[in-house]
mmCIF file of C-alpha atoms in Angstrom:
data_model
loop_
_atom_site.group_PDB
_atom_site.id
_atom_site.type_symbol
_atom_site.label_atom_id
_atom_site.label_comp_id
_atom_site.label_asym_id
_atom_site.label_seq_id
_atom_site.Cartn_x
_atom_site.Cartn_y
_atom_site.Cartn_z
ATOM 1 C CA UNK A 670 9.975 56.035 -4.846
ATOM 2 C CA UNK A 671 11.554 59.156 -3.772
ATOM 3 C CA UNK A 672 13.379 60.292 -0.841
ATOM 4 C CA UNK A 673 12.080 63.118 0.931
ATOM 5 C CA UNK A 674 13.700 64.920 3.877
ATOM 6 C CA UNK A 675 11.603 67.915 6.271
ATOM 7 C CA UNK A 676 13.322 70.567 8.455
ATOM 8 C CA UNK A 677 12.750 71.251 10.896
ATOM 9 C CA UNK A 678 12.129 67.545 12.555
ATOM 10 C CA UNK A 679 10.771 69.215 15.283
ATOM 11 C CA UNK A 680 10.161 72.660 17.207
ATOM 12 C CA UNK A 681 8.241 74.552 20.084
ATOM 13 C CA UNK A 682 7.179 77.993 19.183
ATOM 14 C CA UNK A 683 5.503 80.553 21.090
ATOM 15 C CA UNK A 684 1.567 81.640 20.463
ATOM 16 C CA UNK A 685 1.733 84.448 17.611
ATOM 17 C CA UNK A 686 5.062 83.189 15.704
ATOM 18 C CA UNK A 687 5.797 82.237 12.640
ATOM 19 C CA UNK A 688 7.865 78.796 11.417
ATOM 20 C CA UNK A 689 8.800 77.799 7.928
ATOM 21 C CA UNK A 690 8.990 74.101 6.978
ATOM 22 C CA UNK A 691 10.954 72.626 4.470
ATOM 23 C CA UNK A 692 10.639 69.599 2.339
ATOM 24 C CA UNK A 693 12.993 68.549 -0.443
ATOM 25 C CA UNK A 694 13.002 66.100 -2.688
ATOM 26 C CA UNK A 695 15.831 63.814 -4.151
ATOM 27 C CA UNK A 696 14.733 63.678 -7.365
ATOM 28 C CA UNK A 697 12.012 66.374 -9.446
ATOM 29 C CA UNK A 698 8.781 65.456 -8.973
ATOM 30 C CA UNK A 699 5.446 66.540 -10.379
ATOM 31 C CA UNK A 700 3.230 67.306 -7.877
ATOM 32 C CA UNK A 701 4.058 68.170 -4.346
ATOM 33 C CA UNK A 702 1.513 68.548 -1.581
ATOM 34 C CA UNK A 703 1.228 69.359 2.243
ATOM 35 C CA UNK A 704 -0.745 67.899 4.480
ATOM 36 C CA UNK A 705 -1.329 68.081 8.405
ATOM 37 C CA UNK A 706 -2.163 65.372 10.954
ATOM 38 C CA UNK A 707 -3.616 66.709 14.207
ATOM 39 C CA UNK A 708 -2.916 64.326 17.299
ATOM 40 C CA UNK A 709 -4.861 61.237 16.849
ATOM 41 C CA UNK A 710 -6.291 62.003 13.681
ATOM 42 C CA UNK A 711 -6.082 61.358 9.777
ATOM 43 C CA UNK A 712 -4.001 63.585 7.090
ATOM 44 C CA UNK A 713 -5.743 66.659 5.663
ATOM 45 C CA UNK A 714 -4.386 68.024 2.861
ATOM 46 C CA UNK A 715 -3.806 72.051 3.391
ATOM 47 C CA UNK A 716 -2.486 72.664 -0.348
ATOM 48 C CA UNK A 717 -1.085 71.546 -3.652
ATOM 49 C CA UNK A 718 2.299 73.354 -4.152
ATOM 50 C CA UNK A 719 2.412 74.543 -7.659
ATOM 51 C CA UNK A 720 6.143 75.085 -9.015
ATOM 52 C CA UNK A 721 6.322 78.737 -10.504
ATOM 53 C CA UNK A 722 2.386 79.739 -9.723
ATOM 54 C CA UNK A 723 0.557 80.073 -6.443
ATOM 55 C CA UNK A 724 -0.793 77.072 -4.348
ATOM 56 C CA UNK A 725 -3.876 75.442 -4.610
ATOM 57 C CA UNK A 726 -5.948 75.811 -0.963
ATOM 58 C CA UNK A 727 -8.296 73.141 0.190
ATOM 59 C CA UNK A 728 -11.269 73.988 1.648
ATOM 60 C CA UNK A 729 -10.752 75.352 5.385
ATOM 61 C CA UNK A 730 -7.011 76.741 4.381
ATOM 62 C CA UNK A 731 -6.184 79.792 3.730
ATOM 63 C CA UNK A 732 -2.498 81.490 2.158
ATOM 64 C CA UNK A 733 -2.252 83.975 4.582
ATOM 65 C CA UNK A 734 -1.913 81.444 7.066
ATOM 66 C CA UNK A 735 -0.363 78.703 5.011
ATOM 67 C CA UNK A 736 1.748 80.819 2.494
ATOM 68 C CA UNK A 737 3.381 78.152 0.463
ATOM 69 C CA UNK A 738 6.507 78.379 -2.372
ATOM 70 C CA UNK A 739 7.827 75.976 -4.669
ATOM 71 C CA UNK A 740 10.731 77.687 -6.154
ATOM 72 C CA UNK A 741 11.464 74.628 -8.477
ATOM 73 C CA UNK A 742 10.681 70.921 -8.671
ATOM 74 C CA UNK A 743 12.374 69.546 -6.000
ATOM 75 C CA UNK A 744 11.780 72.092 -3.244
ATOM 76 C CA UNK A 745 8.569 73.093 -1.119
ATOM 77 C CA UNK A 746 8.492 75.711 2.271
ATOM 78 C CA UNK A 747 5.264 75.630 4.253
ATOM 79 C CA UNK A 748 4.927 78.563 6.730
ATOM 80 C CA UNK A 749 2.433 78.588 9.637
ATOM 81 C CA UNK A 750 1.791 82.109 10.186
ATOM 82 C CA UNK A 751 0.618 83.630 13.824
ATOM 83 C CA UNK A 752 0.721 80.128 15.218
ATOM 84 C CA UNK A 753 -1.831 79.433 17.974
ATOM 85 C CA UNK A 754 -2.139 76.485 19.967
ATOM 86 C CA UNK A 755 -4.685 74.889 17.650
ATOM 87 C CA UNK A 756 -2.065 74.595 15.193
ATOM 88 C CA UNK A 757 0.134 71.979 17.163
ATOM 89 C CA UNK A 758 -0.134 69.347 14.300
ATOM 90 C CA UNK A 759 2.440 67.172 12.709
ATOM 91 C CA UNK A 760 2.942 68.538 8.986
ATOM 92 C CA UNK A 761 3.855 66.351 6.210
ATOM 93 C CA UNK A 762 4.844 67.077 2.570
ATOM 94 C CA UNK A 763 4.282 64.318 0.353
ATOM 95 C CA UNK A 764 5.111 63.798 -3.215
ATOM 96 C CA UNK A 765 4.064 62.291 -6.531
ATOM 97 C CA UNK A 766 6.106 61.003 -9.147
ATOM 98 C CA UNK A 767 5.491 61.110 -12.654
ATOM 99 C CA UNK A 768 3.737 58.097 -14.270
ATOM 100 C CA UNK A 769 2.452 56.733 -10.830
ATOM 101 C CA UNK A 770 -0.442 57.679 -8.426
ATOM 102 C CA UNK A 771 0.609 57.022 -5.191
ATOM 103 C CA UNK A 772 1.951 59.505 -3.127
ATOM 104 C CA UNK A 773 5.103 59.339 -1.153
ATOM 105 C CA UNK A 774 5.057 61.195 2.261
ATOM 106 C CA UNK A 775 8.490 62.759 4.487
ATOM 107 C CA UNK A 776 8.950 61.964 7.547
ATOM 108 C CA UNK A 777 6.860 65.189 8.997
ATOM 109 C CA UNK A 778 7.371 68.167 11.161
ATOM 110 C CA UNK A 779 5.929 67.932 14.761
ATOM 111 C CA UNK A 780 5.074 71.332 15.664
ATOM 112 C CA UNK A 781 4.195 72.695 19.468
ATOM 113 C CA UNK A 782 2.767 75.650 20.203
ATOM 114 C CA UNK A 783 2.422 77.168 23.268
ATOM 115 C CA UNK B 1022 -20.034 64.950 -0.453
ATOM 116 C CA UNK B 1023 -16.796 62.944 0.261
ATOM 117 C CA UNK B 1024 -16.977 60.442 2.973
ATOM 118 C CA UNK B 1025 -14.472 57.594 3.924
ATOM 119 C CA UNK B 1026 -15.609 54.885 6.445
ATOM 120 C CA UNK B 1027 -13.355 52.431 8.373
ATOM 121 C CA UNK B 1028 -13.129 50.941 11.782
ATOM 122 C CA UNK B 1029 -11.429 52.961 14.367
ATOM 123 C CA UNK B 1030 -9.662 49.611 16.042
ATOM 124 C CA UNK B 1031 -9.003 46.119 15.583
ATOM 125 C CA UNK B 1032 -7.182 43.420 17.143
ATOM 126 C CA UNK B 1033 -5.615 40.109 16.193
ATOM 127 C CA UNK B 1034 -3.288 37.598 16.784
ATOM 128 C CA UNK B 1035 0.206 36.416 15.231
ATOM 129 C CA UNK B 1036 -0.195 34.295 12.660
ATOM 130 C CA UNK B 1037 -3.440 34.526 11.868
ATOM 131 C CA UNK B 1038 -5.253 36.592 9.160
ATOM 132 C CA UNK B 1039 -7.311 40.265 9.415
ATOM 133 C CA UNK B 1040 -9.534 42.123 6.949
ATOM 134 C CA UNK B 1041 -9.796 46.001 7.203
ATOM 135 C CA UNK B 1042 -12.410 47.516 5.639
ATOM 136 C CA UNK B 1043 -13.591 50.997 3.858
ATOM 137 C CA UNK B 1044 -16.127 52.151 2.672
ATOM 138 C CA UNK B 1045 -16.188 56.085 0.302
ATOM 139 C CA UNK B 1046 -18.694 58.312 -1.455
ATOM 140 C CA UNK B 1047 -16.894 60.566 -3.185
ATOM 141 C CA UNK B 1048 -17.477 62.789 -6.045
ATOM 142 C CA UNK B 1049 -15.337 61.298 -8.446
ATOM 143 C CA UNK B 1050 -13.040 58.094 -8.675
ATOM 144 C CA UNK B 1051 -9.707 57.690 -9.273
ATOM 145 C CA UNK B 1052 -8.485 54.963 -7.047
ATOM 146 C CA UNK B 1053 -7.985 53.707 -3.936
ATOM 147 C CA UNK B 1054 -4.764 53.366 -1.907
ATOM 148 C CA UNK B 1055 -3.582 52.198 1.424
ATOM 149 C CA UNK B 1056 -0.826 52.930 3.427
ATOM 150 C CA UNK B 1057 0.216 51.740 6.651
ATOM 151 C CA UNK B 1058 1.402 54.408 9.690
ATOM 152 C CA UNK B 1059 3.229 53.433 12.748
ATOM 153 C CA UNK B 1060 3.541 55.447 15.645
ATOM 154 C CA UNK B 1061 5.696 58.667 15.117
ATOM 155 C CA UNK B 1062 6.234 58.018 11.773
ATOM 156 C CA UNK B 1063 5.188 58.644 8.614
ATOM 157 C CA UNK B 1064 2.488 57.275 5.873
ATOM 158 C CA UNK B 1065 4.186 54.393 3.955
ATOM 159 C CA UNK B 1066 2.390 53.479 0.505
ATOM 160 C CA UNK B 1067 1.026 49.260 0.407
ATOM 161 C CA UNK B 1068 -1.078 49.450 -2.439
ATOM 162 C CA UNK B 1069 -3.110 51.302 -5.070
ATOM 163 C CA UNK B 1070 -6.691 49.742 -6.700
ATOM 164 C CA UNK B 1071 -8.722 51.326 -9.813
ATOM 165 C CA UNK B 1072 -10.375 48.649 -11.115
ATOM 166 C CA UNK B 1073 -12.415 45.982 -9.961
ATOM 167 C CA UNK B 1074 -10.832 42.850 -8.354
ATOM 168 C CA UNK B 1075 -8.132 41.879 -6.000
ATOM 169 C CA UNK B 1076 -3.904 43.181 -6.102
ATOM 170 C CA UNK B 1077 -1.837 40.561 -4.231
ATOM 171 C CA UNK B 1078 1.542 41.893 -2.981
ATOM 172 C CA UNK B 1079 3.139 39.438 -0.739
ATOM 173 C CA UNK B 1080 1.358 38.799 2.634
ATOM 174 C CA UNK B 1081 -0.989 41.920 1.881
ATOM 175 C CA UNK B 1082 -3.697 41.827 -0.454
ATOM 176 C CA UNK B 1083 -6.122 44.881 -1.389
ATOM 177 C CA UNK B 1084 -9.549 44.643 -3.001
ATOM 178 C CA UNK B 1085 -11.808 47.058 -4.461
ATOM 179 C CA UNK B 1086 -15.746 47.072 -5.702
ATOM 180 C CA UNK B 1087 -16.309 50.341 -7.540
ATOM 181 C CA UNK B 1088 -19.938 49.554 -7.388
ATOM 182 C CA UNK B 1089 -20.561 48.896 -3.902
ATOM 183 C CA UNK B 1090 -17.675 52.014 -2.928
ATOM 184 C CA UNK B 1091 -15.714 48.873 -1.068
ATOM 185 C CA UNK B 1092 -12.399 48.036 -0.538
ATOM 186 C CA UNK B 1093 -10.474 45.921 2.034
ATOM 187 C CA UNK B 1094 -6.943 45.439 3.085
ATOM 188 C CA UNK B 1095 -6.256 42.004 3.620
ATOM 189 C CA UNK B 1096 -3.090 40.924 5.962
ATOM 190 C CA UNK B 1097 -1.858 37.416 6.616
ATOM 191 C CA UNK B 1098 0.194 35.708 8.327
ATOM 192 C CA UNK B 1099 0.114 38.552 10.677
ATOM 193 C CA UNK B 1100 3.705 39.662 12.387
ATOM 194 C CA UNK B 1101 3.739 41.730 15.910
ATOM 195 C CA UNK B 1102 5.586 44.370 13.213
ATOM 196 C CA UNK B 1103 2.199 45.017 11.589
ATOM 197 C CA UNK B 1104 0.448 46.445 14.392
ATOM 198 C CA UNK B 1105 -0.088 49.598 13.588
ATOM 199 C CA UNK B 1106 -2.854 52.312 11.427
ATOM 200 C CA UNK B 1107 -4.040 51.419 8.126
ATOM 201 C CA UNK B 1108 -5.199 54.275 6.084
ATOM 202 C CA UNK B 1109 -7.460 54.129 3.315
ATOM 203 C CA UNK B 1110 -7.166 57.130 0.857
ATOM 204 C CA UNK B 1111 -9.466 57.580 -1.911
ATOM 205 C CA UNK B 1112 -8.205 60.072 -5.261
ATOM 206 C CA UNK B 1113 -11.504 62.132 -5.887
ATOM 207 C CA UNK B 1114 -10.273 63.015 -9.327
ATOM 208 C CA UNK B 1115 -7.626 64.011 -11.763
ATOM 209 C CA UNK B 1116 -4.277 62.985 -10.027
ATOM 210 C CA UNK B 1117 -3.403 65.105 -7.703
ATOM 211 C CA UNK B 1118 -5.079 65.237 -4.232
ATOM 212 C CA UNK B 1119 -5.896 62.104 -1.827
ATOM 213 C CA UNK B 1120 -8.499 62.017 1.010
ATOM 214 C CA UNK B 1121 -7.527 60.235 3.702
ATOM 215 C CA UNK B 1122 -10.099 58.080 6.093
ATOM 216 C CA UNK B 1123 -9.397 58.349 9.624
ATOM 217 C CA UNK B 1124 -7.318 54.783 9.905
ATOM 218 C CA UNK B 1125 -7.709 52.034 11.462
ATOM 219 C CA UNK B 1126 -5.549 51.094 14.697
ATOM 220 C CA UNK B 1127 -4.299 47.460 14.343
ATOM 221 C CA UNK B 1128 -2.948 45.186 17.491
ATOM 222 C CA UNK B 1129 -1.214 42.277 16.730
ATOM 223 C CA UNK B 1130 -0.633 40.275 19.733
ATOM 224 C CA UNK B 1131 1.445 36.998 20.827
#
């Protein structure tokens, strides 16, 4: 496995800021992801963070409101841009290591917005 | 489409034995994972399937009919520490993303 560690753990931003998540990894990993969890809900996965190249969007996601970087292998920001209150989520990056499918997940971001 | 089907709730008591179940249609296979989420915290991996049969680990076993798009997570021996959401994840394709069912919220009581 991998240990993965998020900042911020938490925050409360205001309606129409902006808040940059980070997730880094002890070790370089392949493939790096985000997802988000809205209260009482499953994980959606916004994007596949792509070291050195843009991300890859699901469906529904777009990078002018999710820009994402991966400067290198063992690093990933997610910003949430012009937050409303529909974006109050928790947001988790996960990882996968080479040579195995599962994915590890951080411990997650709650985010408030009010 | 992609679809992933499991029970929103279950309850059951310590000691004894529970089966969750999922079903998926998805547009391609590349295997089938749960994890196990409790409150506030984050998805922890339990076990991956591809192929046909059943993967003992301990007091959690998880089995998987490509065929029929099944797969159940089996828990025994049931502890009050298991109570929580059991997420069933299926790989569409290649190896990168995971699509997550909505989980199942387990109860364990005395």
């Amino acid at each position: 496995s991998a240990v993965i560690s998020q900042k911020p753990s938490r925050d409360i931003c205001q309606r129409g800021t902006s808040l940059t998540i980070q997730c880094q990894v002890d070790s370089q990993v392949t493939m790096m992801f985000w997802y988000r969890q809205q209260p009482g809900q499953s994980l959606t996965l916004i994007a596949t963070a792509n070291q050195g190249s843009e991300a890859t969007y699901e469906s529904g996601f777009v990078i002018d409101k999710f820009p994402i970087s991966r400067p290198n292998l063992t690093f990933s920001t997610l910003t949430v841009s012009n937050m409303s209150p529909e974006d109050s989520s928790i947001y988790l990056c996960s990882v996968r290591l080479a040579a195995q499918y599962e994915q590890y997940f951080g411990p997650g971001t709650r985010l408030t917005v009010t | 489409g992609q679809n992933i089907d499991q029970p929103t709730e279950m309850t059951a008591t310590e000691g004894a034995i529970v089966q969750i179940n999922c079903t998926y249609q998805t547009s391609g296979f590349n295997g089938l994972f749960w994890y196990q989420q409790h409150a506030g915290e984050a998805p922890t991996f339990l076990s991956y399937n591809v192929l046909d049969g059943l993967e003992e680990k301990g007091r959690f076993s998880s089995f998987l009919s490509r065929s029929k798009g099944y797969s159940y997570l089996l828990l025994k021996e049931l502890q009050m520490k298991d109570s929580a959401s059991y997420l069933c994840a299926v790989g569409p394709g290649g190896y990168n993303k995971l699509i997550f069912g909505a989980g199942t919220r387990l109860a364990v009581h005395p």
